[in-house]
Coordinates of C-alpha atoms in Angstrom, one line a residue:
M1 CA 19.3 -26.1 -13.4
S2 CA 17.3 -26.0 -10.1
N3 CA 13.4 -25.3 -9.9
E4 CA 14.5 -24.1 -6.1
P5 CA 13.9 -20.1 -6.4
R6 CA 17.1 -17.7 -6.1
K7 CA 17.2 -15.7 -3.2
L8 CA 16.4 -12.2 -3.0
G9 CA 19.9 -9.6 -2.5
L10 CA 19.3 -5.9 -1.7
L11 CA 19.3 -4.5 -4.5
P12 CA 15.9 -6.6 -5.8
L13 CA 14.5 -6.8 -2.8
I14 CA 15.1 -2.0 -3.4
S15 CA 13.9 -2.7 -6.2
L16 CA 10.6 -4.2 -4.6
V17 CA 10.3 -1.8 -2.4
V18 CA 10.5 1.4 -4.7
G19 CA 8.8 -0.5 -7.3
S20 CA 5.2 -1.0 -4.7
M21 CA 5.3 2.0 -4.0
I22 CA 6.1 3.7 -7.6
G23 CA 2.9 3.4 -9.2
G24 CA 0.3 4.3 -10.0
G25 CA 0.2 7.2 -7.1
I26 CA 2.4 9.2 -7.8
F27 CA 1.0 10.2 -11.7
S28 CA -2.1 11.7 -10.1
M29 CA -0.7 12.7 -6.9
P30 CA -1.1 15.9 -8.3
A31 CA -5.3 16.8 -8.8
D32 CA -5.2 13.7 -5.8
M33 CA -3.4 16.5 -3.4
A34 CA -4.6 19.5 -5.3
Q35 CA -9.2 18.3 -4.4
D36 CA -8.6 18.2 -1.3
A37 CA -5.7 19.7 0.3
G38 CA -4.2 23.5 -0.4
S39 CA -0.2 23.7 -1.6
G40 CA 0.2 25.1 2.2
A41 CA -1.1 22.6 3.6
A42 CA -0.5 19.5 1.8
L43 CA 3.3 21.0 2.2
I44 CA 2.3 20.5 5.7
G45 CA 0.7 17.5 4.8
W46 CA 3.6 15.7 3.1
V47 CA 6.2 17.0 6.2
L48 CA 4.1 14.7 9.1
T49 CA 3.5 12.2 6.9
G50 CA 7.0 12.0 5.9
L51 CA 7.9 12.0 9.2
G52 CA 5.0 9.3 10.2
V53 CA 6.0 7.2 7.8
I54 CA 10.3 7.6 8.5
M55 CA 8.8 6.2 11.5
L56 CA 7.3 3.1 10.3
A57 CA 9.7 2.2 8.2
L58 CA 12.3 2.7 11.6
T59 CA 9.4 0.6 12.6
F60 CA 10.3 -2.3 10.4
Q61 CA 13.7 -2.1 10.6
S62 CA 14.0 -2.5 14.0
L63 CA 11.4 -5.4 14.1
A64 CA 13.9 -7.4 11.3
N65 CA 16.8 -7.3 12.5
R66 CA 15.2 -7.5 15.6
L67 CA 13.8 -11.0 14.7
P68 CA 15.3 -11.8 12.0
H69 CA 13.6 -15.3 12.2
L70 CA 10.0 -14.2 11.8
D71 CA 9.7 -15.0 7.3
N72 CA 7.0 -12.5 7.0
G73 CA 7.0 -10.0 9.9
I74 CA 3.1 -8.0 8.1
V75 CA 1.5 -11.5 9.2
R76 CA 3.9 -12.7 11.7
Y77 CA 4.0 -9.2 13.5
A78 CA 0.8 -9.7 14.1
E79 CA 0.8 -13.0 15.4
T80 CA 4.1 -13.8 17.6
G81 CA 2.7 -10.7 19.7
F82 CA -1.2 -10.9 19.7
G83 CA -2.3 -14.3 18.9
R84 CA -3.6 -15.8 15.9
F85 CA -6.8 -13.9 15.2
V86 CA -4.6 -11.0 15.2
G87 CA -2.5 -12.3 13.1
F88 CA -5.3 -12.6 10.9
I89 CA -6.6 -9.2 11.0
S90 CA -3.7 -7.7 9.5
A91 CA -2.9 -10.7 7.5
W92 CA -6.9 -10.4 5.7
G93 CA -6.0 -6.3 5.7
Y94 CA -2.7 -6.7 4.1
W95 CA -4.1 -8.9 1.3
L96 CA -7.3 -6.8 0.8
A97 CA -4.8 -3.7 0.2
N98 CA -2.5 -5.4 -1.7
M99 CA -5.1 -6.8 -4.1
L100 CA -7.7 -3.7 -4.3
T101 CA -4.0 -2.2 -5.8
I102 CA -4.3 -4.5 -8.2
V103 CA -8.1 -3.7 -9.0
A104 CA -6.8 -0.3 -8.8
S105 CA -4.3 -0.4 -10.7
S106 CA -5.7 -2.4 -13.8
V107 CA -8.2 0.6 -13.7
L108 CA -5.7 3.3 -14.0
L109 CA -3.9 1.7 -16.8
F110 CA -6.3 1.2 -19.9
G111 CA -7.0 5.5 -18.5
A112 CA -3.9 6.0 -19.9
L113 CA -3.9 3.7 -23.2
D114 CA -6.9 5.5 -23.4
Y115 CA -5.2 9.0 -24.0
F116 CA -3.3 6.9 -26.8
V117 CA -6.3 5.4 -28.4
P118 CA -9.9 6.9 -26.7
I119 CA -12.5 3.2 -26.5
F120 CA -12.0 3.1 -23.0
D121 CA -14.3 5.4 -21.1
G122 CA -11.9 6.2 -17.6
G123 CA -9.9 2.8 -17.8
N124 CA -13.8 1.1 -16.0
N125 CA -15.4 -0.1 -19.0
L126 CA -16.2 -4.1 -20.6
L127 CA -13.0 -3.6 -23.3
A128 CA -11.0 -1.9 -20.8
I129 CA -11.8 -4.7 -18.2
L130 CA -12.2 -7.2 -20.4
L131 CA -8.6 -6.8 -21.8
A132 CA -7.3 -5.6 -17.8
S133 CA -8.3 -9.0 -17.3
I134 CA -6.5 -10.8 -20.2
L135 CA -3.6 -8.4 -18.2
I136 CA -3.7 -10.2 -15.2
W137 CA -3.5 -13.7 -16.4
L138 CA -0.8 -13.0 -18.3
L139 CA 1.4 -11.6 -15.4
H140 CA -0.4 -14.6 -13.4
A141 CA 0.8 -17.2 -15.3
L142 CA 4.9 -14.6 -14.9
Q143 CA 4.5 -15.8 -11.1
L144 CA 3.6 -19.4 -12.0
A145 CA 7.2 -19.5 -13.3
G146 CA 8.8 -18.5 -10.1
M147 CA 10.1 -16.3 -8.3
R148 CA 13.3 -16.7 -10.5
E149 CA 11.8 -15.0 -13.2
A150 CA 9.6 -12.2 -11.7
T151 CA 11.4 -10.4 -9.8
S152 CA 14.8 -9.6 -12.5
V153 CA 11.3 -8.7 -14.8
H154 CA 10.3 -6.4 -11.3
I155 CA 13.9 -4.4 -11.8
V156 CA 14.0 -3.5 -15.3
V157 CA 10.3 -1.5 -14.7
T158 CA 11.2 -0.4 -11.8
M159 CA 14.5 1.6 -13.6
A160 CA 12.7 2.0 -16.5
K161 CA 9.5 4.0 -14.5
L162 CA 11.9 6.4 -12.9
I163 CA 12.6 7.9 -16.2
P164 CA 8.6 10.4 -16.3
V165 CA 9.3 10.3 -12.8
L166 CA 13.1 12.5 -13.2
V167 CA 12.3 13.8 -16.2
F168 CA 8.8 15.5 -14.5
I169 CA 10.5 16.6 -11.8
A170 CA 13.4 18.3 -13.8
I171 CA 11.2 20.3 -16.3
T172 CA 8.5 21.9 -13.8
A173 CA 11.0 22.7 -11.4
V174 CA 12.3 24.9 -14.6
F175 CA 9.3 25.9 -15.2
F176 CA 8.1 26.9 -11.0
H177 CA 5.7 30.4 -10.7
S178 CA 6.5 30.2 -7.3
P179 CA 3.8 33.7 -7.0
T180 CA 0.9 30.3 -8.3
F181 CA 2.4 28.0 -5.5
L182 CA 2.1 30.6 -2.9
A183 CA -1.3 31.9 -4.4
D184 CA -3.0 28.5 -3.6
L185 CA -1.9 28.1 0.4
W186 CA -4.9 27.8 2.2
T187 CA -7.3 28.3 -0.9
T188 CA -10.3 25.6 0.0
A189 CA -12.5 24.3 -3.3
V190 CA -15.6 26.1 -1.4
S191 CA -13.7 29.6 -0.8
S192 CA -13.6 32.5 -1.7
P193 CA -10.7 34.7 -1.5
Y194 CA -11.7 37.6 1.4
E195 CA -13.0 35.1 3.3
P196 CA -10.1 34.8 6.1
V197 CA -9.3 31.5 6.8
R198 CA -10.0 29.6 9.1
L199 CA -7.9 26.7 11.1
T200 CA -10.1 23.9 10.9
D201 CA -10.3 24.5 7.4
V202 CA -6.1 24.3 7.5
G203 CA -7.2 21.3 9.8
G204 CA -8.9 19.9 7.4
Q205 CA -7.2 19.7 4.3
I206 CA -4.5 18.8 6.4
K207 CA -6.0 16.0 7.6
Q208 CA -7.1 14.7 4.1
A209 CA -3.9 15.3 2.2
M210 CA -2.4 13.0 5.0
F211 CA -4.5 9.9 3.9
V212 CA -4.1 10.6 -0.3
T213 CA -0.7 10.2 0.7
V214 CA -0.6 7.0 2.3
W215 CA -1.6 5.4 -0.7
A216 CA 1.8 7.3 -2.5
F217 CA 4.0 4.8 0.1
L218 CA 2.4 1.5 -0.1
G219 CA 4.3 -1.0 -0.2
V220 CA 7.3 0.4 2.1
E221 CA 7.1 -3.2 4.0
G222 CA 7.3 -4.3 0.8
A223 CA 11.1 -5.6 1.5
V224 CA 9.6 -7.4 5.3
V225 CA 6.9 -9.6 3.4
L226 CA 8.8 -11.4 1.2
S227 CA 12.1 -11.1 4.2
G228 CA 11.8 -15.7 3.2
R229 CA 13.2 -15.4 0.6
A230 CA 16.1 -12.6 1.5
K231 CA 19.8 -13.8 0.7
R232 CA 20.9 -11.5 4.1
K233 CA 18.1 -10.7 6.3
S234 CA 20.5 -7.8 7.7
D235 CA 19.3 -6.3 4.4
V236 CA 15.6 -6.3 5.0
G237 CA 15.7 -3.8 6.9
K238 CA 18.0 -1.5 4.6
A239 CA 16.0 -1.4 1.6
T240 CA 13.0 -0.9 3.5
V241 CA 14.8 2.2 4.8
I242 CA 16.8 3.0 1.4
G243 CA 13.2 2.8 -0.8
L244 CA 11.4 5.1 1.7
I245 CA 14.2 7.8 1.5
G246 CA 14.4 7.7 -2.6
T247 CA 10.7 7.9 -3.2
L248 CA 9.2 10.1 -0.8
V249 CA 11.3 12.7 -2.1
L250 CA 10.6 11.9 -5.4
Y251 CA 6.2 12.2 -4.4
M252 CA 6.7 15.5 -2.5
L253 CA 8.9 17.2 -5.0
L254 CA 6.2 15.9 -8.1
S255 CA 3.3 16.7 -5.7
L256 CA 4.6 20.2 -4.6
L257 CA 6.4 21.7 -8.3
S258 CA 2.7 20.4 -9.3
Y259 CA 1.5 23.6 -7.8
G260 CA 3.9 26.1 -8.8
V261 CA 2.9 25.0 -12.4
M262 CA -1.0 25.0 -12.7
S263 CA -3.4 27.0 -10.2
R264 CA -4.4 24.8 -7.7
E265 CA -8.5 25.5 -9.0
E266 CA -6.7 23.6 -12.6
L267 CA -4.6 20.8 -10.6
A268 CA -8.0 19.5 -9.3
G269 CA -9.5 19.8 -12.3
L270 CA -7.4 17.4 -14.3
Q271 CA -8.2 13.8 -15.8
T272 CA -6.1 11.2 -14.8
P273 CA -3.3 10.2 -14.5
S274 CA -3.2 14.4 -14.0
A275 CA 1.2 14.1 -13.8
A276 CA 0.4 13.8 -17.3
Y277 CA -1.5 17.9 -18.1
V278 CA 0.9 19.0 -15.9
L279 CA 4.0 18.3 -17.8
E280 CA 1.9 18.8 -20.5
A281 CA 1.2 22.4 -20.0
A282 CA 5.0 23.0 -18.8
A283 CA 6.1 21.6 -21.7
G284 CA 4.0 20.6 -24.4
P285 CA 1.7 17.7 -26.0
W286 CA 5.2 15.5 -25.4
G287 CA 4.6 16.0 -21.8
A288 CA 1.6 14.2 -21.4
L289 CA 3.2 11.1 -24.1
L290 CA 5.9 10.5 -21.9
I291 CA 4.3 10.4 -18.4
N292 CA 1.0 8.5 -20.2
A293 CA 4.5 5.9 -21.6
G294 CA 5.7 6.3 -18.2
L295 CA 2.8 5.1 -16.0
I296 CA 1.5 2.1 -18.3
V297 CA 5.5 1.0 -18.2
S298 CA 5.5 1.6 -14.0
L299 CA 1.8 0.1 -13.9
L300 CA 3.3 -3.4 -15.3
G301 CA 5.6 -3.4 -12.1
L302 CA 3.3 -2.6 -9.6
L303 CA 0.2 -5.0 -11.0
L304 CA 3.8 -7.5 -10.8
G305 CA 4.7 -6.2 -7.5
M306 CA 2.1 -6.6 -5.8
S307 CA 0.3 -10.1 -7.3
L308 CA 4.3 -11.2 -5.2
L309 CA 3.2 -9.4 -2.0
S310 CA 0.2 -10.6 -2.2
A311 CA 0.6 -14.3 -2.6
E312 CA 3.7 -14.3 -0.1
T313 CA 1.3 -12.9 2.1
L314 CA -1.7 -15.9 1.9
F315 CA 1.1 -18.9 1.3
V316 CA 2.9 -17.8 4.6
A317 CA -0.8 -17.5 7.1
S318 CA -1.5 -20.1 5.8
K319 CA 1.3 -22.3 6.5
R320 CA 1.2 -20.4 9.9
H321 CA -2.3 -22.1 10.1
I322 CA -4.1 -18.3 10.0
M323 CA -5.6 -18.8 7.0
P324 CA -7.1 -22.6 5.0
R325 CA -4.0 -24.8 4.7
W326 CA -4.4 -26.0 0.8
L327 CA -3.3 -22.5 0.5
S328 CA 0.4 -23.0 1.0
R329 CA 0.6 -24.7 -1.9
E330 CA 3.5 -24.3 -4.5
N331 CA 4.2 -25.6 -7.5
G332 CA 7.5 -27.2 -9.7
R333 CA 9.3 -23.5 -9.1
G334 CA 8.8 -23.4 -5.8
A335 CA 5.6 -20.4 -6.4
P336 CA 3.1 -19.9 -3.9
S337 CA 1.1 -21.4 -6.5
A338 CA -2.2 -21.6 -4.5
A339 CA -1.5 -18.6 -2.8
L340 CA -1.4 -16.8 -6.4
W341 CA -4.6 -18.4 -8.6
M342 CA -7.0 -16.8 -4.8
T343 CA -5.8 -13.8 -5.7
T344 CA -5.4 -13.6 -9.0
G345 CA -9.5 -14.9 -8.8
T346 CA -10.3 -12.8 -6.1
V347 CA -9.0 -10.2 -8.7
Q348 CA -10.4 -10.7 -11.3
L349 CA -13.6 -11.1 -9.6
F350 CA -13.5 -7.3 -8.5
L351 CA -12.5 -6.1 -12.2
L352 CA -16.0 -7.6 -12.8
L353 CA -17.0 -5.4 -10.0
V354 CA -16.1 -2.5 -11.0
V355 CA -17.8 -3.2 -14.5
L356 CA -21.7 -3.3 -12.8
A357 CA -20.7 -0.3 -10.0
S358 CA -18.8 1.5 -12.0
S359 CA -16.3 1.9 -10.0
T360 CA -13.4 4.9 -9.9
Y361 CA -10.1 4.6 -8.8
R362 CA -9.9 6.8 -6.8
A363 CA -12.9 5.3 -4.7
L364 CA -11.0 2.4 -4.9
Y365 CA -7.7 2.6 -3.6
L366 CA -9.2 4.7 -1.4
V367 CA -11.1 1.5 0.3
A368 CA -7.3 -0.3 -0.4
T369 CA -5.6 2.3 1.9
T370 CA -7.9 1.7 4.4
A371 CA -7.7 -2.1 4.0
A372 CA -3.1 -1.8 5.3
L373 CA -3.6 0.8 7.6
M374 CA -5.0 -2.3 10.5
P375 CA -1.2 -4.6 9.3
Y376 CA 0.5 -1.1 9.5
L377 CA -0.7 -0.4 13.6
L378 CA -0.3 -3.9 14.2
S379 CA 3.4 -4.2 13.7
A380 CA 4.1 -0.5 15.2
L381 CA 2.1 -2.0 18.7
F382 CA 4.1 -4.9 18.3
L383 CA 7.3 -2.9 18.5
V384 CA 5.6 -0.8 22.0
K385 CA 4.8 -3.9 23.5
M386 CA 8.6 -5.5 23.1
A387 CA 11.0 -2.3 23.6
L388 CA 8.1 -2.0 26.7
S389 CA 8.5 -6.4 28.1
G390 CA 12.1 -6.1 27.5
K391 CA 12.8 -9.7 25.4
A392 CA 14.8 -9.9 22.4
Y393 CA 16.6 -7.2 23.2
G394 CA 19.6 -9.3 25.8
H395 CA 20.7 -12.0 23.7
S396 CA 23.7 -12.4 22.0
A397 CA 22.3 -13.2 18.7
D398 CA 20.3 -10.7 18.8
K399 CA 23.3 -7.2 19.8
L400 CA 23.7 -4.0 17.9
P401 CA 27.0 -4.1 16.1
D402 CA 29.8 -2.9 18.7
A403 CA 29.6 -0.2 16.2
A404 CA 26.4 1.2 16.7
S405 CA 27.8 1.0 20.3
A406 CA 24.4 2.0 22.8
T407 CA 23.4 0.7 25.8
W408 CA 20.3 -1.4 26.0
S409 CA 18.4 0.9 27.2
S410 CA 19.0 4.1 25.1
V411 CA 18.8 0.9 22.1
R412 CA 15.3 -0.2 23.5
T413 CA 13.7 3.7 23.9
R414 CA 14.7 4.8 20.7
E415 CA 12.9 2.1 19.3
L416 CA 10.1 2.5 22.0
L417 CA 10.0 5.7 20.3
F418 CA 10.0 4.7 16.6
G419 CA 7.0 1.6 17.5
C420 CA 5.0 5.4 19.5
T421 CA 5.3 7.1 16.4
A422 CA 4.2 4.7 14.1
F423 CA 1.0 3.5 15.7
L424 CA 0.0 6.8 16.9
Y425 CA 0.1 8.1 12.7
S426 CA -1.3 4.7 11.9
L427 CA -4.3 6.1 14.2
F428 CA -4.3 8.4 12.9
L429 CA -4.9 8.1 9.5
L430 CA -7.9 5.4 10.3
Y431 CA -9.7 8.5 11.2
A432 CA -8.9 10.6 8.6
A433 CA -9.8 7.3 6.2
G434 CA -13.8 8.8 7.3
I435 CA -16.9 5.6 7.9
N436 CA -17.9 4.8 4.5
N437 CA -14.4 3.7 3.8
L438 CA -14.2 1.5 7.3
L439 CA -17.3 0.2 6.7
Y440 CA -16.1 -0.6 3.5
V441 CA -13.0 -3.0 4.6
C442 CA -15.7 -4.8 7.2
M443 CA -17.9 -6.0 4.9
L444 CA -14.7 -7.1 3.3
Y445 CA -12.7 -8.8 6.4
A446 CA -16.0 -10.5 7.2
F447 CA -15.7 -12.1 4.5
G448 CA -12.4 -13.3 5.7
L449 CA -13.3 -14.7 9.0
L450 CA -14.8 -18.0 7.1
F451 CA -11.5 -18.0 6.0
Y452 CA -9.9 -17.9 9.3
S453 CA -13.0 -19.6 10.5
F454 CA -11.4 -23.5 8.8
S455 CA -8.0 -22.7 8.4
G456 CA -7.4 -24.6 12.1
T457 CA -5.8 -28.3 12.5
N458 CA -8.2 -28.6 15.9
R459 CA -11.7 -31.0 15.5
G460 CA -14.5 -28.4 17.9
G461 CA -15.5 -26.7 14.5
P462 CA -15.1 -22.9 13.7
I463 CA -16.5 -21.4 16.7
S464 CA -13.6 -22.9 18.8
M465 CA -11.1 -20.8 16.4
Y466 CA -12.1 -18.1 18.6
R467 CA -11.8 -16.9 21.8
P468 CA -14.2 -15.3 23.9
A469 CA -12.6 -11.1 23.2
E470 CA -12.0 -12.0 20.1
A471 CA -15.9 -13.8 19.0
F472 CA -16.8 -10.6 20.0
V473 CA -14.4 -8.9 17.5
A474 CA -15.8 -11.1 14.9
S475 CA -19.1 -10.8 15.9
A476 CA -18.5 -6.5 15.9
I477 CA -17.2 -7.2 12.4
V478 CA -20.6 -9.1 10.8
V479 CA -23.0 -6.8 12.1
L480 CA -20.8 -3.3 10.5
A481 CA -20.3 -5.4 7.2
L482 CA -24.2 -6.2 7.7
Y483 CA -24.7 -2.3 7.7
S484 CA -22.7 -1.2 5.1
A485 CA -24.0 -3.7 3.0
Y486 CA -27.6 -1.9 3.9
L487 CA -26.4 1.0 3.3
F488 CA -24.7 -0.1 -0.7
I489 CA -27.9 -1.7 -1.1
T490 CA -30.4 1.6 -0.4
G491 CA -27.4 4.3 -2.2
N492 CA -26.8 5.7 1.2
A493 CA -23.1 4.6 1.8

């Protein structure tokens, strides 16, 4: 049998998109959302998020269809549109997001196991981190066995993780109590039921709700990242949109139905994974058992999917000379071995830091979400640039099917709308992320600059890698990173 990795068809690509999005976040969504928003604000936040994420998915679909030769678009779009340094900004941010997602999900996994064996103290004590370390290295060994085996396992796990989600939705729909949902439409954590609702309070709730929901959709670009391994390039865009719409419906139902089972105050006080305790309140102890078991399966799939995306990002970035050349090494089974070693090694380091800093699942995923926003923003901006310039819209190889008979100007207008909306959505979320999360990401970017500085083939040294504007941006990142480190050390962060 050939060791060449098997190309991925539509179903594996959809599985990767859905599996990368449906992880631990969906099972923690009831409490995470209730801590920041009442049911009315949550509903508005989901509608706005749905529109924004759909535009983001359509952006990736448009770019994948228009430029199918650009493998791993999350890296290549930024690089093609704005140069190597911006390509690094996108690649490093995306890798950070996935790597931190692995760390956060490892903590959440042992938090779920704590329900069955109460010895893990929320998933971030020494025993939990020790066992999490063993797990990530076992998954590392599976991935080194090749893409063929890893993607096959991922499809099975994705199907299995949908069962508890669908059961949760069915049961909470039966026990949904509309007066409970309506009672907490606009309440905040500090407001009195007798106080009038202020528009600024509602706006703040919606902003926070939208930022929380972004965590749910990390992975929407999964098919785009692995486009170089797709059997048919046309499947990349299809998998992105199909996976996104299906996942959006599931997330909205699970989150909003919870407000009709328990009050907002009760939801906000639930432990992680909060969906387990919502189902327990509706159906009894077996509900919590089912959700925690489903969460464990779900997280195992997420860990595998995110590791694949992380390694592929470093692998492609290295081949484009955005990362050091050694990261492009593959083993005999076609797995990006060097990138896998770097990803797993970094995850191991952060797991140790979790113990030392007593980091929580929520704190980790907020930083991961912030890191993912820059790659999304740059991809949207690239589509805007491409639509405005008209490049790739007039070549016969890039024409749309005749069934879509539209003039080139209408196609460009539509895709310009996709890009502009996705760009504004990503920009708003960067604002919603808050200064602390942005500073933490800058600190992590500063380490990435070392990799970029020594990634080129020129002999001018690391400084010659930067043009004047790029040197200014890099310097600003370093200054903000030092400031962030100061705040962290002094306890003011």
